[in-house]
Amino acid sequence: MLRVDDLTVAYGSLRALDGVSLEVARRGALHGIIGPNGAGKSTLMDAITGRRKPTHGRIFFDGQDVTRHSVERRRRLGMSRSFQRTSIFPGIRVGEQLELVASQLGEKDLAGIVDTLDLGRVYDELADVIAYGDQRRVDIALALVGQPSLMLLDEPAAGLSTAETTTLFEHLAAVARERNVTALVVEHDVEAVFRFCDTITALDLGRLLANGAPDEVRRDPRVIAAYLGSAA
Amino acid sequence: MDAVQGLATDASMTPSAARAGYPDLLKRGVVVAALIVIGLFAPTVIRNTYYLGLMGDAVVLGIAAVSIGFLAHQCGLMMFGAAAFTGGATYLYAIALTRFGWNVMAAAAFTLLASTLLSALIGALIVRARPLPFAMLTLALAQMLRSVVMITDFRPVTGGDDGLALSFAGAFFGLPQAQLSRPDGFWPVAWLALCGVMLLAWAVGRSRAGRVLRAIRANEERMRFSGFNTYAPRVLAFSLAGFIAAVSGLLTGLHTAFASPELLDFTTGGNALVSTLVGGVGMVSGPVLGALLFVIAQDQFGANGNLELLTGLGVVLVIVAFPEGAMGFIRNSVARFGGRGAQAQRGGDHAAR
């Protein structure tokens, strides 16, 4: 479904991503991306979704080379994302913004998305006045509209409490399973990642450290040394 | 949650339409049609030619202000150099009449078409700019055009410092030039043009295109990540704003029969800009109310010899006292006394304008 070949993103002499290759094959699964600050996690998300142009390397999505595709084109092909800072439409009602995006992407089951993410009670509210946790779910709902096959979620649990994080990941796991959508999740809450993700990629200083099942990654000495430490 | 369940059966229905309901829309349509017809008879009520002339000036300024307000509300872009599009249109009309020798209808059609196309071209170059650089680019454009029309080499076309006096032999929708130069003869044309551009701006704001534009204004990156092209709609909005401004410029040409470099000056665009700020951009009618207040204030302030001082003070006071403009103040007051939450009202009106 997603294949990244030898991806490099450089800012001048600094390589934020340095020859990273990974493959996400399974649909309906959660794939976590972990690593310390500056590991290149968000840069990887940006490069995959077209927000940032790679210096080198290729990105294949459903067998198609999308390296040069625009953000909009990738979205229409079924690749969506949410952002580290909640990215919704302030001043516009939750329902109105979801309907607008749904009409653009031909979503037939908006009511199902609203139901799954429990947004019914804030549907008629202005998006910028609802609780932060609700805003995060609106952000995810916007990424979920249009039946994407791949969702990239950049720190979806940022700013949430442990209980809210658990609820959110339960929602994500349910969404991935029910809608057969793969979610690539960058997240600093290591426990949540190891508990809910089916596969995990660990990055450090722009390089790939490990890639595989949670238990394999948790035991990897390089991941322990660079990121997990005593948490392993 | 009722609204959510409704989606399953009528996904195409707009939220605002769903809230307002079509019978309500029809009722509003009847009221608007009645107001348009009643407005046509203003000259029978305002018999004083001077005051009718002021009303005509307010309408022409109001149309330019609608153009600025439309772009500000839909795209979050403020046009400092509206004079480029109003004054430019007056020049195009004058050139088509006096240099090309076209009849008045052809010249008017050419003016609107060419202005809109030029707006599209300019928009394609500048709509990607952030709001402040965008504002300054439009201002630079107006000042540049002002310099161009005064270049000696172009004098045979533009008239240079002297401007272009124009005249036409035929009739504009049955109205000869002599009649258009009189306030009572000019009024029906100006009034209908104002109603037309207001309805156009309102309809676009209420349409899906309007919702797309406001969503782009709210969060352009999210719109791109939602599969929307965010560039073309803004170019189209800018083109429409240019068209509306051109209507104002054409009316100036029809009424005054003169195109002068002052029409391209910052102060000309500044008057429309101030009108927009005074009236508010939240509703289509805001800039028109602002233009009316501006023209009346100019008349009163000019009479006691302190025009600029009092204008400056008045503008500061209005903007400080009514951050959402005079129309925003009226709307919020009506909502408050009508028992509706101002917050809810603001959200709803932003969608429907």
Coordinates of C-alpha atoms in Angstrom, one line a residue:
Chain A
M1 CA 0.0 0.0 0.0
L2 CA 2.7 2.5 0.9
R3 CA 6.4 2.1 0.0
V4 CA 9.1 4.7 0.8
D5 CA 12.4 4.1 -1.0
D6 CA 15.6 5.7 0.2
L7 CA 13.9 9.0 1.2
T8 CA 16.1 11.9 2.0
V9 CA 14.9 15.4 3.0
A10 CA 17.7 17.9 3.5
Y11 CA 17.6 21.5 4.7
G12 CA 20.9 22.8 3.4
S13 CA 23.5 20.6 5.0
L14 CA 21.2 19.2 7.6
R15 CA 19.5 15.9 6.7
A16 CA 16.2 15.7 8.5
L17 CA 15.6 12.3 6.8
D18 CA 18.5 10.3 5.6
G19 CA 17.8 7.4 3.2
V20 CA 14.7 6.1 5.0
S21 CA 13.0 3.1 3.4
L22 CA 9.9 1.4 4.8
E23 CA 6.9 -0.5 3.6
V24 CA 3.4 -0.6 5.1
A25 CA 1.5 -3.5 3.4
R26 CA -1.4 -4.4 5.6
R27 CA -4.7 -2.6 5.4
G28 CA -6.9 -1.8 8.4
A29 CA -3.9 -1.7 10.8
L30 CA -2.2 0.9 12.9
H31 CA 1.4 1.6 12.2
G32 CA 3.3 3.7 14.8
I33 CA 6.2 5.9 14.1
I34 CA 8.3 6.7 17.2
G35 CA 11.6 8.4 17.9
P36 CA 13.0 11.2 20.0
N37 CA 12.5 14.9 19.0
G38 CA 14.4 15.7 15.8
A39 CA 14.2 12.0 14.7
G40 CA 12.5 13.1 11.4
K41 CA 9.0 11.7 12.2
S42 CA 7.0 14.8 11.1
T43 CA 9.4 15.4 8.2
L44 CA 8.6 11.8 7.1
M45 CA 4.9 12.6 7.3
D46 CA 5.3 15.8 5.4
A47 CA 7.3 14.1 2.6
I48 CA 4.8 11.2 2.3
T49 CA 1.8 13.6 2.1
G50 CA 3.5 16.1 -0.3
R51 CA 3.8 19.0 2.1
R52 CA 7.6 18.9 1.7
K53 CA 9.5 17.9 -1.4
P54 CA 12.1 15.1 -0.8
T55 CA 15.6 15.8 -1.8
H56 CA 16.0 12.2 -2.9
G57 CA 14.0 9.0 -3.0
R58 CA 10.6 7.8 -4.1
I59 CA 7.2 7.3 -2.6
F60 CA 4.8 4.7 -3.9
F61 CA 1.1 4.6 -2.9
D62 CA -1.0 1.7 -4.0
G63 CA 1.6 0.9 -6.6
Q64 CA 1.7 4.4 -8.1
D65 CA 4.7 6.7 -7.9
V66 CA 3.3 9.8 -6.1
T67 CA 6.6 11.5 -5.4
R68 CA 5.7 14.5 -7.6
H69 CA 2.0 14.6 -6.9
S70 CA 0.5 17.6 -5.3
V71 CA -1.1 17.4 -1.8
E72 CA -4.6 17.6 -3.3
R73 CA -3.9 14.9 -5.8
R74 CA -2.6 12.5 -3.1
R75 CA -5.6 13.3 -1.0
R76 CA -7.9 12.4 -3.9
L77 CA -6.0 9.1 -4.4
G78 CA -6.8 8.2 -0.8
M79 CA -4.0 9.5 1.4
S80 CA -5.1 11.9 4.2
R81 CA -3.5 13.3 7.3
S82 CA -4.0 15.2 10.5
F83 CA -1.6 17.6 12.0
Q84 CA 0.5 18.0 15.1
R85 CA -1.4 21.3 15.9
T86 CA -5.1 20.7 15.4
S87 CA -6.0 21.7 11.9
I88 CA -9.7 22.4 11.6
F89 CA -11.7 25.3 10.2
P90 CA -12.2 28.0 12.9
G91 CA -15.4 30.0 12.7
I92 CA -17.2 27.3 10.7
R93 CA -19.6 24.8 12.3
V94 CA -18.3 21.3 12.7
G95 CA -21.1 19.8 10.5
E96 CA -20.7 22.4 7.8
Q97 CA -17.0 21.7 7.4
L98 CA -17.4 18.0 7.4
E99 CA -20.2 18.3 4.8
L100 CA -18.1 20.5 2.6
V101 CA -15.2 18.1 2.6
A102 CA -17.5 15.1 2.2
S103 CA -19.1 16.7 -0.9
Q104 CA -15.7 17.3 -2.4
L105 CA -14.5 13.7 -1.8
G106 CA -17.7 11.9 -2.5
E107 CA -18.2 10.6 1.1
K108 CA -21.5 8.7 1.4
D109 CA -21.3 7.8 5.1
L110 CA -20.6 11.0 6.9
A111 CA -23.1 10.1 9.5
G112 CA -21.1 7.0 10.2
I113 CA -17.9 8.9 10.7
V114 CA -19.6 11.4 13.0
D115 CA -21.1 8.5 14.9
T116 CA -17.8 6.6 15.2
L117 CA -15.9 9.6 16.5
D118 CA -18.8 10.7 18.7
L119 CA -19.1 14.1 17.2
G120 CA -22.9 14.3 17.1
R121 CA -23.2 16.5 20.2
V122 CA -20.9 19.1 18.7
Y123 CA -22.1 18.9 15.1
D124 CA -23.8 22.3 15.1
E125 CA -21.1 24.0 17.2
L126 CA -18.5 26.4 15.8
A127 CA -15.3 24.3 15.6
D128 CA -13.2 26.8 17.5
V129 CA -15.4 26.9 20.7
I130 CA -15.6 23.1 21.3
A131 CA -13.3 21.3 23.8
Y132 CA -9.8 20.5 22.6
G133 CA -10.4 16.8 22.6
D134 CA -13.4 17.3 20.4
Q135 CA -11.3 19.4 18.1
R136 CA -8.8 16.6 17.8
R137 CA -11.5 14.3 16.8
V138 CA -12.9 16.8 14.2
D139 CA -9.4 16.9 12.8
I140 CA -9.3 13.1 12.5
A141 CA -12.9 13.1 11.1
L142 CA -11.7 15.5 8.4
A143 CA -8.9 13.1 7.6
L144 CA -11.3 10.2 7.5
V145 CA -13.8 11.7 5.1
G146 CA -13.6 10.4 1.5
Q147 CA -12.8 6.8 2.5
P148 CA -9.0 7.1 2.4
S149 CA -7.0 4.0 2.4
L150 CA -4.1 5.6 4.3
M151 CA -4.3 8.1 7.1
L152 CA -1.2 9.8 8.5
L153 CA -1.8 11.2 12.0
D154 CA 0.8 13.4 13.5
E155 CA 0.7 13.2 17.3
P156 CA -3.1 12.8 17.5
A157 CA -3.0 12.6 21.3
A158 CA -0.9 15.7 21.8
G159 CA -2.3 17.6 24.8
L160 CA -4.7 14.9 25.8
S161 CA -4.8 13.2 29.2
T162 CA -3.9 9.5 29.5
A163 CA -7.5 8.5 29.6
E164 CA -8.4 10.7 26.6
T165 CA -5.4 9.2 24.8
T166 CA -6.6 5.7 25.4
T167 CA -10.1 6.6 24.2
L168 CA -8.7 8.2 21.1
F169 CA -6.5 5.2 20.2
E170 CA -9.5 2.9 20.8
H171 CA -11.4 5.0 18.4
L172 CA -8.5 4.9 15.9
A173 CA -8.2 1.1 16.1
A174 CA -11.9 0.7 15.6
V175 CA -11.9 3.1 12.7
A176 CA -9.0 1.3 11.0
R177 CA -10.6 -2.0 11.5
E178 CA -14.1 -1.1 10.5
R179 CA -13.2 1.1 7.5
N180 CA -10.2 -0.9 6.4
V181 CA -8.0 2.1 6.5
T182 CA -4.4 2.0 7.5
A183 CA -3.3 4.7 10.0
L184 CA 0.3 5.8 10.2
V185 CA 0.6 7.4 13.6
V186 CA 3.4 9.6 14.9
E187 CA 3.0 9.6 18.7
H188 CA 5.2 10.4 21.8
D189 CA 3.0 8.3 24.1
V190 CA 5.1 5.2 23.8
E191 CA 2.7 3.0 25.9
A192 CA -0.2 3.8 23.7
V193 CA 1.8 3.1 20.6
F194 CA 3.0 -0.3 21.8
R195 CA -0.4 -1.2 23.1
F196 CA -2.5 -0.3 20.0
C197 CA -0.2 -0.4 17.0
D198 CA 0.2 -3.5 14.9
T199 CA 3.6 -2.5 13.5
I200 CA 6.1 0.2 14.5
T201 CA 8.9 2.1 12.8
A202 CA 11.6 3.7 15.0
L203 CA 13.6 6.7 13.7
D204 CA 16.5 8.6 15.2
L205 CA 18.4 11.5 13.7
G206 CA 16.7 11.0 10.4
R207 CA 17.7 7.4 10.0
L208 CA 15.7 4.2 10.3
L209 CA 16.4 2.3 13.6
A210 CA 14.0 -0.5 13.5
N211 CA 10.8 -1.6 11.8
G212 CA 8.5 -4.5 12.8
A213 CA 6.1 -5.9 15.4
P214 CA 5.9 -4.0 18.7
D215 CA 7.7 -6.7 20.7
E216 CA 10.6 -6.7 18.2
V217 CA 11.0 -3.0 18.2
R218 CA 10.7 -2.8 22.0
R219 CA 13.6 -5.3 22.4
D220 CA 15.8 -3.7 19.7
P221 CA 18.9 -2.5 21.5
R222 CA 19.3 0.5 19.2
V223 CA 15.8 1.7 19.9
I224 CA 16.3 1.2 23.6
A225 CA 19.6 3.2 23.5
A226 CA 18.2 6.0 21.4
Y227 CA 14.7 6.4 22.6
L228 CA 13.1 4.0 25.0
G229 CA 15.8 3.8 27.7
S230 CA 14.2 2.5 30.9
A231 CA 10.7 2.5 29.4
A232 CA 11.6 -0.7 27.5
Chain B
M1 CA -27.7 14.9 15.8
D2 CA -30.8 15.3 13.8
A3 CA -28.8 17.1 11.2
V4 CA -26.4 14.2 11.0
Q5 CA -29.2 11.7 10.4
G6 CA -30.6 14.1 7.7
L7 CA -27.4 13.7 5.8
A8 CA -28.2 10.2 4.7
T9 CA -31.2 11.5 2.7
D10 CA -30.1 14.9 1.6
A11 CA -26.4 15.2 1.5
S12 CA -26.5 18.0 -1.1
M13 CA -28.6 20.4 1.0
T14 CA -26.5 23.2 2.3
P15 CA -26.5 23.7 6.1
S16 CA -27.6 27.3 5.8
A17 CA -30.4 26.4 3.4
A18 CA -31.4 23.6 5.8
R19 CA -31.5 26.1 8.7
A20 CA -33.3 29.0 6.8
G21 CA -35.7 26.8 4.8
Y22 CA -36.9 27.5 1.3
P23 CA -40.2 29.2 2.4
D24 CA -38.2 31.6 4.4
L25 CA -35.9 32.2 1.4
L26 CA -38.9 32.9 -0.7
K27 CA -40.2 35.4 1.8
R28 CA -36.9 37.1 1.8
G29 CA -36.9 37.1 -2.0
V30 CA -40.3 38.9 -2.1
V31 CA -39.0 41.5 0.4
V32 CA -35.9 42.1 -1.6
A33 CA -37.8 42.4 -4.9
A34 CA -40.1 44.9 -3.2
L35 CA -37.2 47.0 -2.0
I36 CA -35.6 47.0 -5.4
V37 CA -38.8 48.3 -7.0
I38 CA -39.4 50.9 -4.2
G39 CA -35.8 52.1 -4.5
L40 CA -36.3 52.9 -8.2
F41 CA -38.8 55.5 -7.1
A42 CA -36.4 57.3 -4.8
P43 CA -36.2 60.4 -7.2
T44 CA -40.0 60.9 -6.6
V45 CA -39.3 61.1 -2.8
I46 CA -35.9 62.9 -2.8
R47 CA -36.8 65.8 -5.1
N48 CA -33.8 67.8 -4.2
T49 CA -31.3 67.2 -7.0
Y50 CA -28.3 67.8 -4.7
Y51 CA -29.3 65.1 -2.2
L52 CA -30.2 62.7 -5.0
G53 CA -26.8 63.4 -6.5
L54 CA -25.3 62.4 -3.1
M55 CA -27.3 59.2 -3.1
G56 CA -26.0 58.4 -6.5
D57 CA -22.4 59.0 -5.4
A58 CA -23.0 56.8 -2.4
V59 CA -24.3 54.0 -4.7
V60 CA -21.2 54.2 -6.9
L61 CA -18.9 54.3 -3.9
G62 CA -21.0 51.5 -2.3
I63 CA -20.5 49.2 -5.3
A64 CA -16.7 49.7 -5.1
A65 CA -17.0 49.0 -1.3
V66 CA -19.0 45.8 -2.0
S67 CA -16.1 44.7 -4.1
I68 CA -13.6 45.2 -1.3
G69 CA -16.0 43.7 1.3
F70 CA -16.6 40.6 -0.8
L71 CA -12.9 39.9 -1.1
A72 CA -12.3 40.6 2.5
H73 CA -15.1 38.5 3.8
Q74 CA -14.7 35.6 1.4
C75 CA -10.9 35.5 1.1
G76 CA -9.6 37.5 4.1
L77 CA -7.8 39.8 1.6
M78 CA -8.1 43.6 1.8
M79 CA -7.8 45.5 -1.4
F80 CA -6.0 48.9 -0.8
G81 CA -5.9 49.7 -4.5
A82 CA -9.5 49.3 -5.5
A83 CA -8.9 52.5 -7.6
A84 CA -7.0 50.4 -10.1
F85 CA -10.2 48.5 -10.9
T86 CA -12.7 51.3 -10.6
G87 CA -10.6 54.0 -12.2
G88 CA -9.2 51.5 -14.7
A89 CA -12.7 50.6 -15.8
T90 CA -13.6 54.3 -16.3
Y91 CA -10.5 54.7 -18.5
L92 CA -11.3 51.6 -20.5
Y93 CA -14.8 52.9 -21.1
A94 CA -13.5 56.3 -22.1
I95 CA -10.9 54.8 -24.4
A96 CA -13.4 52.5 -26.1
L97 CA -15.8 55.4 -26.7
T98 CA -13.3 58.2 -27.7
R99 CA -10.4 56.3 -29.3
F100 CA -12.1 53.1 -30.7
G101 CA -15.2 55.0 -31.6
W102 CA -17.5 52.2 -30.3
N103 CA -21.1 52.8 -29.3
V104 CA -21.9 53.1 -25.7
M105 CA -23.3 49.6 -25.2
A106 CA -20.3 48.0 -26.9
A107 CA -18.0 50.2 -24.9
A108 CA -19.8 49.2 -21.6
A109 CA -19.6 45.5 -22.5
F110 CA -16.0 45.8 -23.4
T111 CA -15.2 47.6 -20.1
L112 CA -16.8 44.9 -18.0
L113 CA -15.3 42.1 -20.0
A114 CA -11.8 43.5 -20.2
S115 CA -11.8 44.6 -16.6
T116 CA -12.8 41.1 -15.5
L117 CA -10.2 39.4 -17.6
L118 CA -7.5 41.8 -16.4
S119 CA -8.6 41.1 -12.8
A120 CA -8.3 37.4 -13.5
L121 CA -4.8 37.9 -14.8
I122 CA -3.7 40.1 -12.0
G123 CA -5.4 37.8 -9.5
A124 CA -3.5 34.9 -10.9
L125 CA -0.3 36.7 -10.0
I126 CA -1.1 38.1 -6.6
V127 CA -3.7 35.9 -4.7
R128 CA -1.1 33.6 -3.3
A129 CA 0.4 36.6 -1.4
R130 CA -0.3 37.0 2.3
P131 CA -2.9 39.6 3.3
L132 CA -0.5 42.5 3.9
P133 CA 1.7 42.1 0.8
F134 CA -1.5 41.5 -1.2
A135 CA -3.0 44.8 0.0
M136 CA 0.3 46.6 -0.9
L137 CA 0.4 44.9 -4.3
T138 CA -3.0 46.2 -5.2
L139 CA -2.0 49.7 -4.0
A140 CA 1.1 49.6 -6.1
L141 CA -1.0 48.5 -9.1
A142 CA -3.2 51.5 -8.7
Q143 CA -0.3 53.9 -8.3
M144 CA 1.4 52.3 -11.3
L145 CA -1.7 52.7 -13.5
R146 CA -2.0 56.4 -12.3
S147 CA 1.6 56.9 -13.5
V148 CA 1.0 55.1 -16.8
V149 CA -2.0 57.2 -17.8
M150 CA 0.0 60.4 -17.2
I151 CA 3.0 59.3 -19.4
T152 CA 3.4 61.8 -22.2
D153 CA 3.8 59.1 -24.8
F154 CA 0.4 57.7 -23.9
R155 CA -1.3 61.1 -23.9
P156 CA -3.0 60.5 -27.3
V157 CA -4.8 57.5 -25.7
T158 CA -5.2 58.5 -22.1
G159 CA -5.3 62.2 -22.3
G160 CA -2.4 62.6 -19.8
D161 CA -2.9 65.0 -16.9
D162 CA -6.0 66.4 -18.6
G163 CA -7.8 63.1 -18.5
L164 CA -10.4 62.1 -21.1
A165 CA -13.7 63.9 -21.6
L166 CA -16.1 61.6 -23.4
S167 CA -19.5 61.7 -25.1
F168 CA -21.7 59.3 -26.9
A169 CA -24.5 59.8 -29.4
G170 CA -26.7 56.8 -28.8
A171 CA -28.4 55.6 -25.6
F172 CA -27.4 53.3 -22.7
F173 CA -30.5 51.1 -22.1
G174 CA -32.6 53.8 -23.6
L175 CA -31.0 56.6 -21.6
P176 CA -29.1 59.3 -23.6
Q177 CA -26.0 60.9 -22.1
A178 CA -27.8 64.1 -21.2
Q179 CA -30.2 62.1 -19.0
L180 CA -27.4 60.0 -17.4
S181 CA -25.5 63.1 -16.4
R182 CA -28.6 64.2 -14.3
P183 CA -29.0 62.7 -10.8
D184 CA -32.6 61.6 -11.5
G185 CA -31.7 60.1 -14.8
F186 CA -28.7 58.3 -13.5
W187 CA -30.4 56.9 -10.4
P188 CA -32.3 54.0 -11.9
V189 CA -29.1 52.7 -13.6
A190 CA -27.0 53.1 -10.4
W191 CA -29.7 51.6 -8.2
L192 CA -30.2 48.5 -10.4
A193 CA -26.5 48.0 -10.7
L194 CA -26.1 48.2 -6.9
C195 CA -28.9 45.7 -6.4
G196 CA -27.4 43.4 -9.1
V197 CA -23.9 43.3 -7.6
M198 CA -25.3 42.9 -4.1
L199 CA -27.4 40.0 -5.2
L200 CA -24.4 38.5 -7.0
A201 CA -22.1 38.8 -4.0
W202 CA -24.8 37.4 -1.7
A203 CA -25.5 34.5 -4.0
V204 CA -21.8 33.6 -4.4
G205 CA -21.3 33.9 -0.6
R206 CA -24.2 31.6 0.0
S207 CA -23.2 29.0 -2.7
R208 CA -20.8 26.1 -2.3
A209 CA -18.1 28.3 -3.9
G210 CA -18.6 30.8 -1.0
R211 CA -18.3 28.1 1.6
V212 CA -15.2 26.8 -0.1
L213 CA -13.7 30.3 -0.1
R214 CA -14.4 30.9 3.5
A215 CA -13.0 27.5 4.4
I216 CA -9.8 28.4 2.5
R217 CA -9.7 31.7 4.4
A218 CA -10.1 29.8 7.7
N219 CA -7.4 27.1 7.0
E220 CA -5.9 26.9 3.5
E221 CA -3.6 24.0 4.3
R222 CA -6.4 21.9 5.6
M223 CA -8.4 22.6 2.5
R224 CA -5.5 21.3 0.3
F225 CA -5.3 18.3 2.5
S226 CA -9.0 17.8 2.0
G227 CA -8.5 17.6 -1.8
F228 CA -9.4 21.1 -2.7
N229 CA -7.5 23.3 -5.2
T230 CA -7.2 26.5 -3.2
Y231 CA -5.7 28.7 -5.9
A232 CA -8.4 28.7 -8.6
P233 CA -11.3 29.7 -6.3
R234 CA -9.3 32.7 -5.0
V235 CA -8.5 33.8 -8.5
L236 CA -12.2 33.5 -9.4
A237 CA -13.1 35.5 -6.3
F238 CA -10.6 38.2 -7.2
S239 CA -12.0 38.3 -10.8
L240 CA -15.5 38.7 -9.4
A241 CA -14.3 41.5 -7.1
G242 CA -12.7 43.1 -10.1
F243 CA -15.9 42.8 -12.1
I244 CA -17.9 44.5 -9.3
A245 CA -15.3 47.3 -9.0
A246 CA -15.5 47.7 -12.8
V247 CA -19.3 48.2 -12.6
S248 CA -18.6 51.1 -10.2
G249 CA -16.0 52.5 -12.6
L250 CA -18.4 52.2 -15.6
L251 CA -21.1 54.0 -13.7
T252 CA -18.6 56.8 -13.0
G253 CA -17.9 57.1 -16.7
L254 CA -21.6 57.0 -17.6
H255 CA -22.5 59.7 -15.0
T256 CA -19.6 62.1 -15.1
A257 CA -18.5 61.5 -18.7
F258 CA -14.9 62.1 -17.7
A259 CA -11.9 59.9 -16.8
S260 CA -9.2 61.6 -14.8
P261 CA -5.9 60.4 -13.2
E262 CA -7.5 61.2 -9.8
L263 CA -9.8 58.2 -10.3
L264 CA -6.7 56.0 -9.9
D265 CA -5.4 57.7 -6.9
F266 CA -5.1 56.1 -3.5
T267 CA -7.6 58.4 -2.0
T268 CA -10.3 57.2 -4.4
G269 CA -9.7 53.6 -3.4
G270 CA -9.2 54.8 0.2
N271 CA -12.7 56.2 0.2
A272 CA -14.1 52.8 -0.8
L273 CA -11.8 51.1 1.8
V274 CA -13.0 53.4 4.6
S275 CA -16.6 52.9 3.6
T276 CA -16.0 49.1 3.8
L277 CA -14.5 49.3 7.3
V278 CA -17.2 51.7 8.5
G279 CA -20.0 49.5 7.3
G280 CA -18.4 46.2 8.1
V281 CA -17.7 43.2 5.9
G282 CA -19.8 40.6 7.6
M283 CA -22.8 41.2 5.3
V284 CA -23.1 42.4 1.7
S285 CA -25.1 45.4 2.9
G286 CA -22.4 46.6 5.3
P287 CA -20.1 48.3 2.7
V288 CA -23.1 50.0 1.1
L289 CA -24.3 51.4 4.5
G290 CA -20.7 52.5 5.1
A291 CA -20.6 54.3 1.7
L292 CA -23.8 56.1 2.5
L293 CA -22.5 57.2 5.9
F294 CA -19.2 58.2 4.3
V295 CA -20.8 60.3 1.6
I296 CA -23.2 62.0 4.1
A297 CA -20.3 62.6 6.5
Q298 CA -18.1 64.1 3.8
D299 CA -20.9 66.4 2.8
Q300 CA -21.5 67.6 6.4
F301 CA -17.8 67.8 7.3
G302 CA -16.9 69.6 4.1
A303 CA -19.5 72.2 4.8
N304 CA -17.7 73.4 7.9
G305 CA -14.2 73.4 6.4
N306 CA -12.6 70.6 8.5
L307 CA -13.2 67.7 6.1
E308 CA -10.1 65.7 6.6
L309 CA -9.8 66.2 10.3
L310 CA -13.4 65.3 11.0
T311 CA -13.3 62.4 8.6
G312 CA -10.3 60.9 10.3
L313 CA -11.8 61.4 13.7
G314 CA -15.1 59.9 12.6
V315 CA -13.5 56.8 11.0
V316 CA -11.4 56.2 14.1
L317 CA -14.4 56.5 16.4
V318 CA -16.6 54.2 14.3
I319 CA -14.0 51.5 13.9
V320 CA -13.1 51.6 17.7
A321 CA -16.8 51.7 18.8
F322 CA -18.0 49.1 16.2
P323 CA -15.2 46.6 15.4
E324 CA -17.6 44.7 13.2
G325 CA -18.8 47.9 11.4
A326 CA -22.0 49.7 11.6
M327 CA -24.0 46.9 10.0
G328 CA -22.3 44.4 12.3
F329 CA -23.5 46.5 15.3
I330 CA -27.0 46.6 13.9
R331 CA -27.0 42.9 13.2
N332 CA -25.7 42.0 16.7
S333 CA -28.2 44.4 18.3
V334 CA -31.1 42.9 16.4
A335 CA -29.9 39.4 17.4
R336 CA -29.6 40.4 21.0
F337 CA -33.0 42.0 21.2
G338 CA -34.4 39.2 19.2
G339 CA -33.3 36.8 21.9
R340 CA -30.8 34.9 19.8
G341 CA -27.3 34.4 21.0
A342 CA -24.8 36.7 19.3
Q343 CA -22.4 33.9 19.0
A344 CA -24.8 31.7 17.1
Q345 CA -25.9 34.5 15.0
R346 CA -22.3 35.4 14.0
G347 CA -21.6 31.8 12.9
G348 CA -24.8 31.5 10.9
D349 CA -24.5 34.8 9.1
H350 CA -20.9 34.1 8.2
A351 CA -22.1 31.2 6.3
A352 CA -24.9 32.9 4.6
R353 CA -23.8 36.5 4.5

